[in-house]
XYZ file of C-alpha atoms in Angstrom:
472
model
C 108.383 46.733 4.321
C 106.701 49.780 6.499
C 107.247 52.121 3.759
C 104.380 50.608 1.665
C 102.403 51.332 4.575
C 102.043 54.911 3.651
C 101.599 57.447 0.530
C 101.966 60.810 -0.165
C 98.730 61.285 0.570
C 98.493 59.655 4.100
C 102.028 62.128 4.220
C 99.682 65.043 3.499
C 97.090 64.502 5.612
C 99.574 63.913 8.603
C 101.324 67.409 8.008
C 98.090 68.911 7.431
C 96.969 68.379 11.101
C 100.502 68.287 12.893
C 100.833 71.705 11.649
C 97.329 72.849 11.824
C 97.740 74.484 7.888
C 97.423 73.624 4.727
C 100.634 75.832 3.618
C 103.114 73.189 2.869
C 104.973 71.378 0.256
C 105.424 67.723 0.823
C 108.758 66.407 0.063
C 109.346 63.371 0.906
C 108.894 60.594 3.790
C 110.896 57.513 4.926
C 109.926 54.698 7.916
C 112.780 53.589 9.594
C 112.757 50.731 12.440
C 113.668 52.451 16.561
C 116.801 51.325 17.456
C 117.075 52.167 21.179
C 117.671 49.394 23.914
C 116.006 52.411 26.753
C 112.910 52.199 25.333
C 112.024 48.937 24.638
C 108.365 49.921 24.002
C 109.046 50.621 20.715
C 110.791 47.832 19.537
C 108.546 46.347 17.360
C 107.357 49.278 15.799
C 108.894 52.083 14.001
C 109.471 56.183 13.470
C 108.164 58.187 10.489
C 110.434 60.827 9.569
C 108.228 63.387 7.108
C 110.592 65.760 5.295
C 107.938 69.232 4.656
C 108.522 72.281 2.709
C 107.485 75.482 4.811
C 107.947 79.148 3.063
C 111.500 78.294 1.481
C 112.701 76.042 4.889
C 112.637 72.465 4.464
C 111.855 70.687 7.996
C 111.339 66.877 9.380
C 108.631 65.905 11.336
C 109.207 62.249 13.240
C 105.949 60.668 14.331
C 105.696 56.996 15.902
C 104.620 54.344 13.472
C 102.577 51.479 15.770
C 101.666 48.665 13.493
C 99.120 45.700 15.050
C 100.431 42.768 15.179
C 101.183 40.705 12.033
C 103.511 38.181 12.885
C 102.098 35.476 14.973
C 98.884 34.214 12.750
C 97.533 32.819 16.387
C 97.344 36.202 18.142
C 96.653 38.220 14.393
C 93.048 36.249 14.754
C 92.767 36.891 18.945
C 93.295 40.925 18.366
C 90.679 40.584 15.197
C 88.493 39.082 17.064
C 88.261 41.233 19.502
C 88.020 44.430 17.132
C 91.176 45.855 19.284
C 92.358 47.991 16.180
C 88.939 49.047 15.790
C 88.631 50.604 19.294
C 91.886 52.628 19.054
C 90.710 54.042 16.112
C 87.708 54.583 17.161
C 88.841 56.094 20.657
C 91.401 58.746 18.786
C 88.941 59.155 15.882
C 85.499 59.763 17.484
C 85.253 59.600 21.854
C 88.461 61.179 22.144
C 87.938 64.564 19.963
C 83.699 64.417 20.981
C 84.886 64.708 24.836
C 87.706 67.605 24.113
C 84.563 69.435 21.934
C 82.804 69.010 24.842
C 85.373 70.278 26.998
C 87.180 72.822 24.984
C 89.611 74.137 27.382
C 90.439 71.198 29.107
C 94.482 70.353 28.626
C 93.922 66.150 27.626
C 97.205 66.218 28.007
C 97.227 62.428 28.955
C 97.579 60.818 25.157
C 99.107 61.441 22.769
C 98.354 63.377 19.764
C 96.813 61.434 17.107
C 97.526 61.929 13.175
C 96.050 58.655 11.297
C 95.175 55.248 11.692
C 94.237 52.524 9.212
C 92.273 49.151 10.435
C 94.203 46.518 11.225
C 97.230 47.922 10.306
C 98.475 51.095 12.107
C 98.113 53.829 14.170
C 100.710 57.598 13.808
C 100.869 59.222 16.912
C 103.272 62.032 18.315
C 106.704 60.432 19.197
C 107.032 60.982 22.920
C 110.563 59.868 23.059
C 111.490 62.699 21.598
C 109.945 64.374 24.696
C 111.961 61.902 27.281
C 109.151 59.896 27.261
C 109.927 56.142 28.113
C 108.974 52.851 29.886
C 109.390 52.309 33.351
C 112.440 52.281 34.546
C 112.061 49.204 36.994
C 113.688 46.027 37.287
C 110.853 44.136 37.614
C 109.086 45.284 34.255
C 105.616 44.491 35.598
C 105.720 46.077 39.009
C 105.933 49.575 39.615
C 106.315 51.717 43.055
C 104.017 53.706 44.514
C 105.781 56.857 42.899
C 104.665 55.682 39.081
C 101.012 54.376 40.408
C 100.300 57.564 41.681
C 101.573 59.095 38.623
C 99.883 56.196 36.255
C 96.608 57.059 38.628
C 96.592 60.778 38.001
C 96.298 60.319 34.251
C 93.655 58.004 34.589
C 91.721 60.797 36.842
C 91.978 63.033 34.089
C 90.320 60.719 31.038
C 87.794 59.925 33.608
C 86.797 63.548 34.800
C 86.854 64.544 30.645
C 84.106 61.551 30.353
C 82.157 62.712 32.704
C 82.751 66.315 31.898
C 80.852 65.709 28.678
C 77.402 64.653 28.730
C 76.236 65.618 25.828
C 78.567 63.099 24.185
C 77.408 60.114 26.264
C 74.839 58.896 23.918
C 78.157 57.597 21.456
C 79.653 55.710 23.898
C 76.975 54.796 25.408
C 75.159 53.502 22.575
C 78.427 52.145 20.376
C 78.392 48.449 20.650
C 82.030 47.995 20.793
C 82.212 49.752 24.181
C 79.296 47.582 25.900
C 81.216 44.347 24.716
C 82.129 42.040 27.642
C 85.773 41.210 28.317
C 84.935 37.987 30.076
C 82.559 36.520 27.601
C 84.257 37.820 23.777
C 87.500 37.073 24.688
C 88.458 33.431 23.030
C 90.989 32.854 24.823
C 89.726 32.984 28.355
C 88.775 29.171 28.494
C 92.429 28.088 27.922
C 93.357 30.691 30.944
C 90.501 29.164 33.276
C 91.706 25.593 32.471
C 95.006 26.914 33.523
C 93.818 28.780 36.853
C 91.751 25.333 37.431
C 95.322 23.361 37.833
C 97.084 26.226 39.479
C 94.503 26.421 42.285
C 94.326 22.593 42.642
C 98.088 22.445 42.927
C 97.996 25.586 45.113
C 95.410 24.231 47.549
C 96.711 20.403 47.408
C 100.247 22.379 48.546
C 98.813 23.332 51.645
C 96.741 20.320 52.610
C 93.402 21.785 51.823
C 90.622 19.389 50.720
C 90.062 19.391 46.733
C 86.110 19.043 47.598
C 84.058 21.192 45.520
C 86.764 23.721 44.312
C 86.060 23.667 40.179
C 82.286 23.893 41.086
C 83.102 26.977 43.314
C 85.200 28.552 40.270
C 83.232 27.757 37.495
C 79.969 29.920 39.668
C 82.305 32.264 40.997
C 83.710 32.829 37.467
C 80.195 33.266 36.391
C 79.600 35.803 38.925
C 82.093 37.814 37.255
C 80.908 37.467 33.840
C 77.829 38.758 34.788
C 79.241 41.792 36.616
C 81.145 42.774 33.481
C 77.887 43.047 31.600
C 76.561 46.917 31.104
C 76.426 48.208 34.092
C 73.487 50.475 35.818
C 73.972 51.266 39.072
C 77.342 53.257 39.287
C 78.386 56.477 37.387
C 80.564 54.769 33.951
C 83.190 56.752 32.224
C 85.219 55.687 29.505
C 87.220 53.438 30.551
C 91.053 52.717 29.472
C 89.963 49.143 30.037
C 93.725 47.403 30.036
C 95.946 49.372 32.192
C 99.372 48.223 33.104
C 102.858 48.831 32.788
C 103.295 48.559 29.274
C 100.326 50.623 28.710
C 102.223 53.634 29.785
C 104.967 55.902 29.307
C 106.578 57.666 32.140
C 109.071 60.915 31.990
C 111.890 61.424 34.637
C 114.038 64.129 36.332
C 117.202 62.010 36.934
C 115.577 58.664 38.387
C 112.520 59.862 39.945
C 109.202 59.780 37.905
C 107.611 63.134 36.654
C 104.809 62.913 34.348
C 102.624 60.012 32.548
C 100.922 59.144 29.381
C 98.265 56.399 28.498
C 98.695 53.985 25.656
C 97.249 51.416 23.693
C 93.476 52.467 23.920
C 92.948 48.441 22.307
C 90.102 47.511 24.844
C 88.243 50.909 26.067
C 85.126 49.819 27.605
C 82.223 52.171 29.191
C 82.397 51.050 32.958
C 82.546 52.666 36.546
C 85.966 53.846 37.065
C 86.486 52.123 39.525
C 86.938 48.820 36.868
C 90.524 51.193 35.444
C 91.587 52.001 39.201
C 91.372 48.575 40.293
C 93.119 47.176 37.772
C 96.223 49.112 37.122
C 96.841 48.593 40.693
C 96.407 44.771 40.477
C 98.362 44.491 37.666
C 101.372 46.286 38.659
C 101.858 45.801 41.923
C 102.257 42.946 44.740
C 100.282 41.895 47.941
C 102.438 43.342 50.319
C 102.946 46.884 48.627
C 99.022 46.719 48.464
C 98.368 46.029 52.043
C 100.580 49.447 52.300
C 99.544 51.620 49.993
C 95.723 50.505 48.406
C 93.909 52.602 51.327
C 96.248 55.545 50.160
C 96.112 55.253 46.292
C 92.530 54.865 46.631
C 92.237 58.251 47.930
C 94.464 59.549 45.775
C 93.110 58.977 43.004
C 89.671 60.028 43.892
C 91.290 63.295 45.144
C 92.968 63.657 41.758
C 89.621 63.229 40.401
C 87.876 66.075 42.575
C 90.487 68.384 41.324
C 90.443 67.597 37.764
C 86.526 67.809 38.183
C 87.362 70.670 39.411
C 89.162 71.916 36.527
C 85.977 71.904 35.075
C 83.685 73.465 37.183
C 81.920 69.950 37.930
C 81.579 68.827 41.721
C 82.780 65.915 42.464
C 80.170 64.945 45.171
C 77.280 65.162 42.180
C 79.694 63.522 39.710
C 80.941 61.106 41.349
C 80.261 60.662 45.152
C 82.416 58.745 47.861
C 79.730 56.158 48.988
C 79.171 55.437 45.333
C 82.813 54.966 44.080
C 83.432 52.728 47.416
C 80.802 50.584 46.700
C 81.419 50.704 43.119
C 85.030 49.319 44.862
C 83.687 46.086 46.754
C 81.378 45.248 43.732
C 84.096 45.195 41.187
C 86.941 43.490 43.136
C 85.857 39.837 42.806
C 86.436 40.828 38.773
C 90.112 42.448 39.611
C 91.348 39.469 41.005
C 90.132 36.834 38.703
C 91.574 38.857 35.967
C 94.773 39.514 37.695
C 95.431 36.010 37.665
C 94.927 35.835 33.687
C 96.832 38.572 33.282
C 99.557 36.954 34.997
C 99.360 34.028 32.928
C 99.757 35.786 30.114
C 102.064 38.647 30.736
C 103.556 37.914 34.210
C 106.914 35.438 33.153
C 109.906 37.105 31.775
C 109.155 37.945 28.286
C 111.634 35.270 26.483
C 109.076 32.414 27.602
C 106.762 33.900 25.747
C 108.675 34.150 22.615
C 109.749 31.032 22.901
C 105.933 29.487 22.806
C 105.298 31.870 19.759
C 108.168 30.483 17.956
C 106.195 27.261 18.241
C 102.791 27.284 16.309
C 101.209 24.580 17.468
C 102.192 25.195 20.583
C 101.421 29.090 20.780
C 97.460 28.022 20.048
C 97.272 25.320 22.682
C 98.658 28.162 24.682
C 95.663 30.627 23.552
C 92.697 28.353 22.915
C 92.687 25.573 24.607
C 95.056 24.934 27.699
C 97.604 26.848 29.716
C 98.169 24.720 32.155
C 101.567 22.657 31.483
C 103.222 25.634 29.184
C 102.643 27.819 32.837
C 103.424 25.021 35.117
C 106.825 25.011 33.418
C 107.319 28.477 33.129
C 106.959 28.538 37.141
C 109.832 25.895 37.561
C 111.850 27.952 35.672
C 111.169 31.701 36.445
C 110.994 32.062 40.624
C 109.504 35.721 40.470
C 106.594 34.611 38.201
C 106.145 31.854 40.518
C 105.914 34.095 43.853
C 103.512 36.634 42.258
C 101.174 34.182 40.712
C 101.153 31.772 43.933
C 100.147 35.547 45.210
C 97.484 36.117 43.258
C 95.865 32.610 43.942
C 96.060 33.456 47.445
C 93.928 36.335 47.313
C 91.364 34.389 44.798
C 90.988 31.886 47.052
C 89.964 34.202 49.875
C 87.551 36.069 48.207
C 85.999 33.157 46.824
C 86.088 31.428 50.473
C 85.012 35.141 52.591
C 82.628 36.616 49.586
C 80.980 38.908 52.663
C 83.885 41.003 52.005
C 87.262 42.295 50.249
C 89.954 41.596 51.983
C 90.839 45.346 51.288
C 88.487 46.718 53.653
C 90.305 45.040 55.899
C 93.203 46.919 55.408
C 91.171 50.061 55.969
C 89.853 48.710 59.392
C 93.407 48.030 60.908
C 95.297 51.167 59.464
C 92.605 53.233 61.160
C 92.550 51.165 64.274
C 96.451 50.590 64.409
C 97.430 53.688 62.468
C 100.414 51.501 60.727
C 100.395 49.683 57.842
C 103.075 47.840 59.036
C 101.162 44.606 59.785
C 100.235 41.148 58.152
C 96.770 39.788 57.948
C 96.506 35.847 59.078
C 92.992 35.485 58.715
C 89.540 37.726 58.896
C 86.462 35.442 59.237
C 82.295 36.385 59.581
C 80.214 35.710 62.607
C 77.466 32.905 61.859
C 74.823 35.487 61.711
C 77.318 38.087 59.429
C 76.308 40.722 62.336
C 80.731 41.146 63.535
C 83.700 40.631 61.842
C 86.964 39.579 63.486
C 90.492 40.317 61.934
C 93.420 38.491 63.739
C 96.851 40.532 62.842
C 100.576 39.796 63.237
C 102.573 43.332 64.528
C 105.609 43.625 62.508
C 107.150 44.246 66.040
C 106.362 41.065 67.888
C 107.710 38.002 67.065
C 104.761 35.490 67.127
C 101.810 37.067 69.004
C 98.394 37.247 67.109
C 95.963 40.424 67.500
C 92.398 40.022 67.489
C 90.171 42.378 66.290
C 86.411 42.167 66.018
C 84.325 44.816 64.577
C 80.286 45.416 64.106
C 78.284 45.462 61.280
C 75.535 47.765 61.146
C 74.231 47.703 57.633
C 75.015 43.974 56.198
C 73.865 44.662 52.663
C 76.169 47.518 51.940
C 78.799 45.957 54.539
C 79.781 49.476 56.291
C 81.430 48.914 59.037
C 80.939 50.311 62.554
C 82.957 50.452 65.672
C 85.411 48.231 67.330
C 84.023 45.855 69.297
């Protein structure tokens, strides 16, 4: 049971630094599971209610009571592996307090408060539903709206701009193995997601008449491409990264429906990177193609003009810090990573979660599905689950392209045409290099003609950092 998770003298230590004193009476303390179908997040966890003797008043403090995972022996050995406890304590025990010394009057109002965590077993942090704090409220769990992104961005901006507020603490995260580890090469269960990306993109590309030819071969260098990129990086600005930011990573607060405020979670795979690795992701892994093609030339800039002003904040310019040129580049060198993950991500998170726990159910079945092969367990899941399906046919799409036109993300695109067109309301059909890489052309269907294609073709003036120059 939870209770034997805890003593009176975990109890004491908790009041001690919720209530900033040592002038208390402990009294008593009971764990009780959180019944409450809004906020789903908490479901497998549980709430901490600390009964505390101040002066002659006896009050209750509730906390939130995370315990790792303990169930599924399978996934117990992929989260040990991976030392995920280890780096949440580690974030709220050590890079977390070093940054706000470094930073005094900074409000890191983005987390939590943290009271104690034990390896392996649990973490006590403030219980934010008592502040309205809760899960998306989206039908689609996964996918948010540009309302929560931009909210889910600014927090972001602020753990970044504390990082790179403090300095003088860089030498502990720079120098702390456990945030210089590579996602792509310790994480054992990455094979079993390539062999199922393999089949997916065979199936995907045999669906639309395309020639298998040399397609693993491509993968298997493009994949190592990737690896390599994820290795400690030199030539952009790093802050600490969140390093696994998506919906369920975050808590959101609301006035009546609309979104109002944001909180990070689950700090289970911070990483020192650019920042441009946590931007890139959270808006791959919560949103789809066509909200992207909208809104990723907008959220970019917002979130680099959150990051000015929370630089701001503290008296750091943003142009030393962090300049444009720099986090755009950092942009186009990251992306080929974004999307290769996104489509692991989606074959692990992206079905409807009873699929899931329906494989886990299944031992045998739940470790073919981590370590060796996803392939038939996702295949199925597609037949059944139309949504996954769409979004992970999606996310092939845009693998395939950047794999096929590696000159270029398809995103700058998007830039190109909004500023030529000023609309987003457009579809892409194709974007293609000259032979010689000197022009690009972008052909473009007009949401307000029925079957005409616009050509565009625009000249490169600096290939190796791919800026792009006028309309031809």
């Amino acid at each position: 049971m939870a209770q034997s998770l805890l003593d009176e003298k975990d109890c004491k230590i908790i009041i001690s630094k919720y209530l900033q004193s040592e002038k208390f009476e402990f009294v008593t303390f009971r764990v009780k599971p959180f019944v409450d179908k809004e906020r789903e997040y908490y479901r497998d966890n549980a709430i901490i209610e600390i009964s505390v003797k101040i002066s002659k008043n006896i009050s209750r403090l509730r906390l939130f009571l995370k315990q790792y995972h303990s169930k599924y022996p399978a996934l117990v050995t992929v989260l040990r592996e991976r030392k995920m406890s280890e780096r949440e304590i580690f974030f709220y025990e050590i890079a977390l307090p070093e940054m706000i010394k470094g930073a005094p009057d900074y409000d890191a109002d983005f987390v939590p408060s943290y009271f104690l965590g034990k390896l392996n077993r649990f973490v006590i942090l403030e219980d934010l539903s008592a502040s309205k704090f809760v899960v998306a409220k989206k039908y689609n769990y996964l996918v948010l709206d540009r309302f929560h992104v931009s909210l889910g961005l600014k927090a972001l901006s602020k753990l970044h701009a504390l990082s790179l507020a403090t300095l003088g603490q860089r030498e502990t995260l720079t120098q702390n193995s456990l945030l210089q580890d590579n996602p792509l090469k310790c994480d054992n269960t990455l094979p079993a997601s390539i062999k199922g990306l393999k089949t997916l993109l065979v199936a995907f590309n045999q669906s639309r008449g395309a020639p298998k030819d040399d397609l693993n071969e491509r993968l298997d260098v493009f994949i190592k491409n990737c690896t390599d990129l994820m290795d400690a990086q030199r030539e952009y600005r790093q802050v600490l990264c969140h390093g696994n930011i998506y919906t369920r990573n975050l808590l959101f607060k609301y006035e009546g429906s609309f979104p109002v405020d944001c909180k990070l979670l689950n700090f289970e795979l911070i990483k020192y990177f650019p920042p441009a690795y946590d931007v890139l992701m959270f808006i791959y892994f919560t949103t789809v193609k066509t909200f992207r093609q909208h809104y990723f030339t907008h959220l970019i800039k917002y979130y680099y003009d959150c990051l000015t002003e929370e630089l701001r904040k503290l008296n750091l310019d943003i142009n030393k810090e962090l300049p444009v040129k720099e986090f755009e580049r950092s942009i186009d060198t990251l992306m080929p990573v974004i999307k290769l993950s996104s489509c692991v991500f989606l074959q692990n998170f992206g079905a409807k979660k009873g699929f899931y726990e329906g494989v886990k159910k299944d031992s045998d079945l739940y470790k073919e599905f981590l370590f060796n092969d996803k392939s038939q367990i996702i295949e199925g899941i597609m037949k059944k689950d139309p949504i996954f399906k769409e979004i992970i046919i999606e996310s092939l799409e845009e693998l395939m392209e950047i794999i096929t036109v590696s000159q270029i993300n398809k995103e700058v695109c998007y830039k190109l045409i909004e500023e030529t067109l000023g609309t987003t309301l457009y579809e892409i059909k194709n974007y293609q290099f000259s032979s010689d890489n000197s022009e690009l052309t972008v052909e473009v269907k007009l949401d307000d003609e029925k079957d005409s294609l616009k050509s565009f073709t625009f000249i490169i003036n600096d290939n190796k950092n791919k800026y792009i120059s006028e309309l031809k």
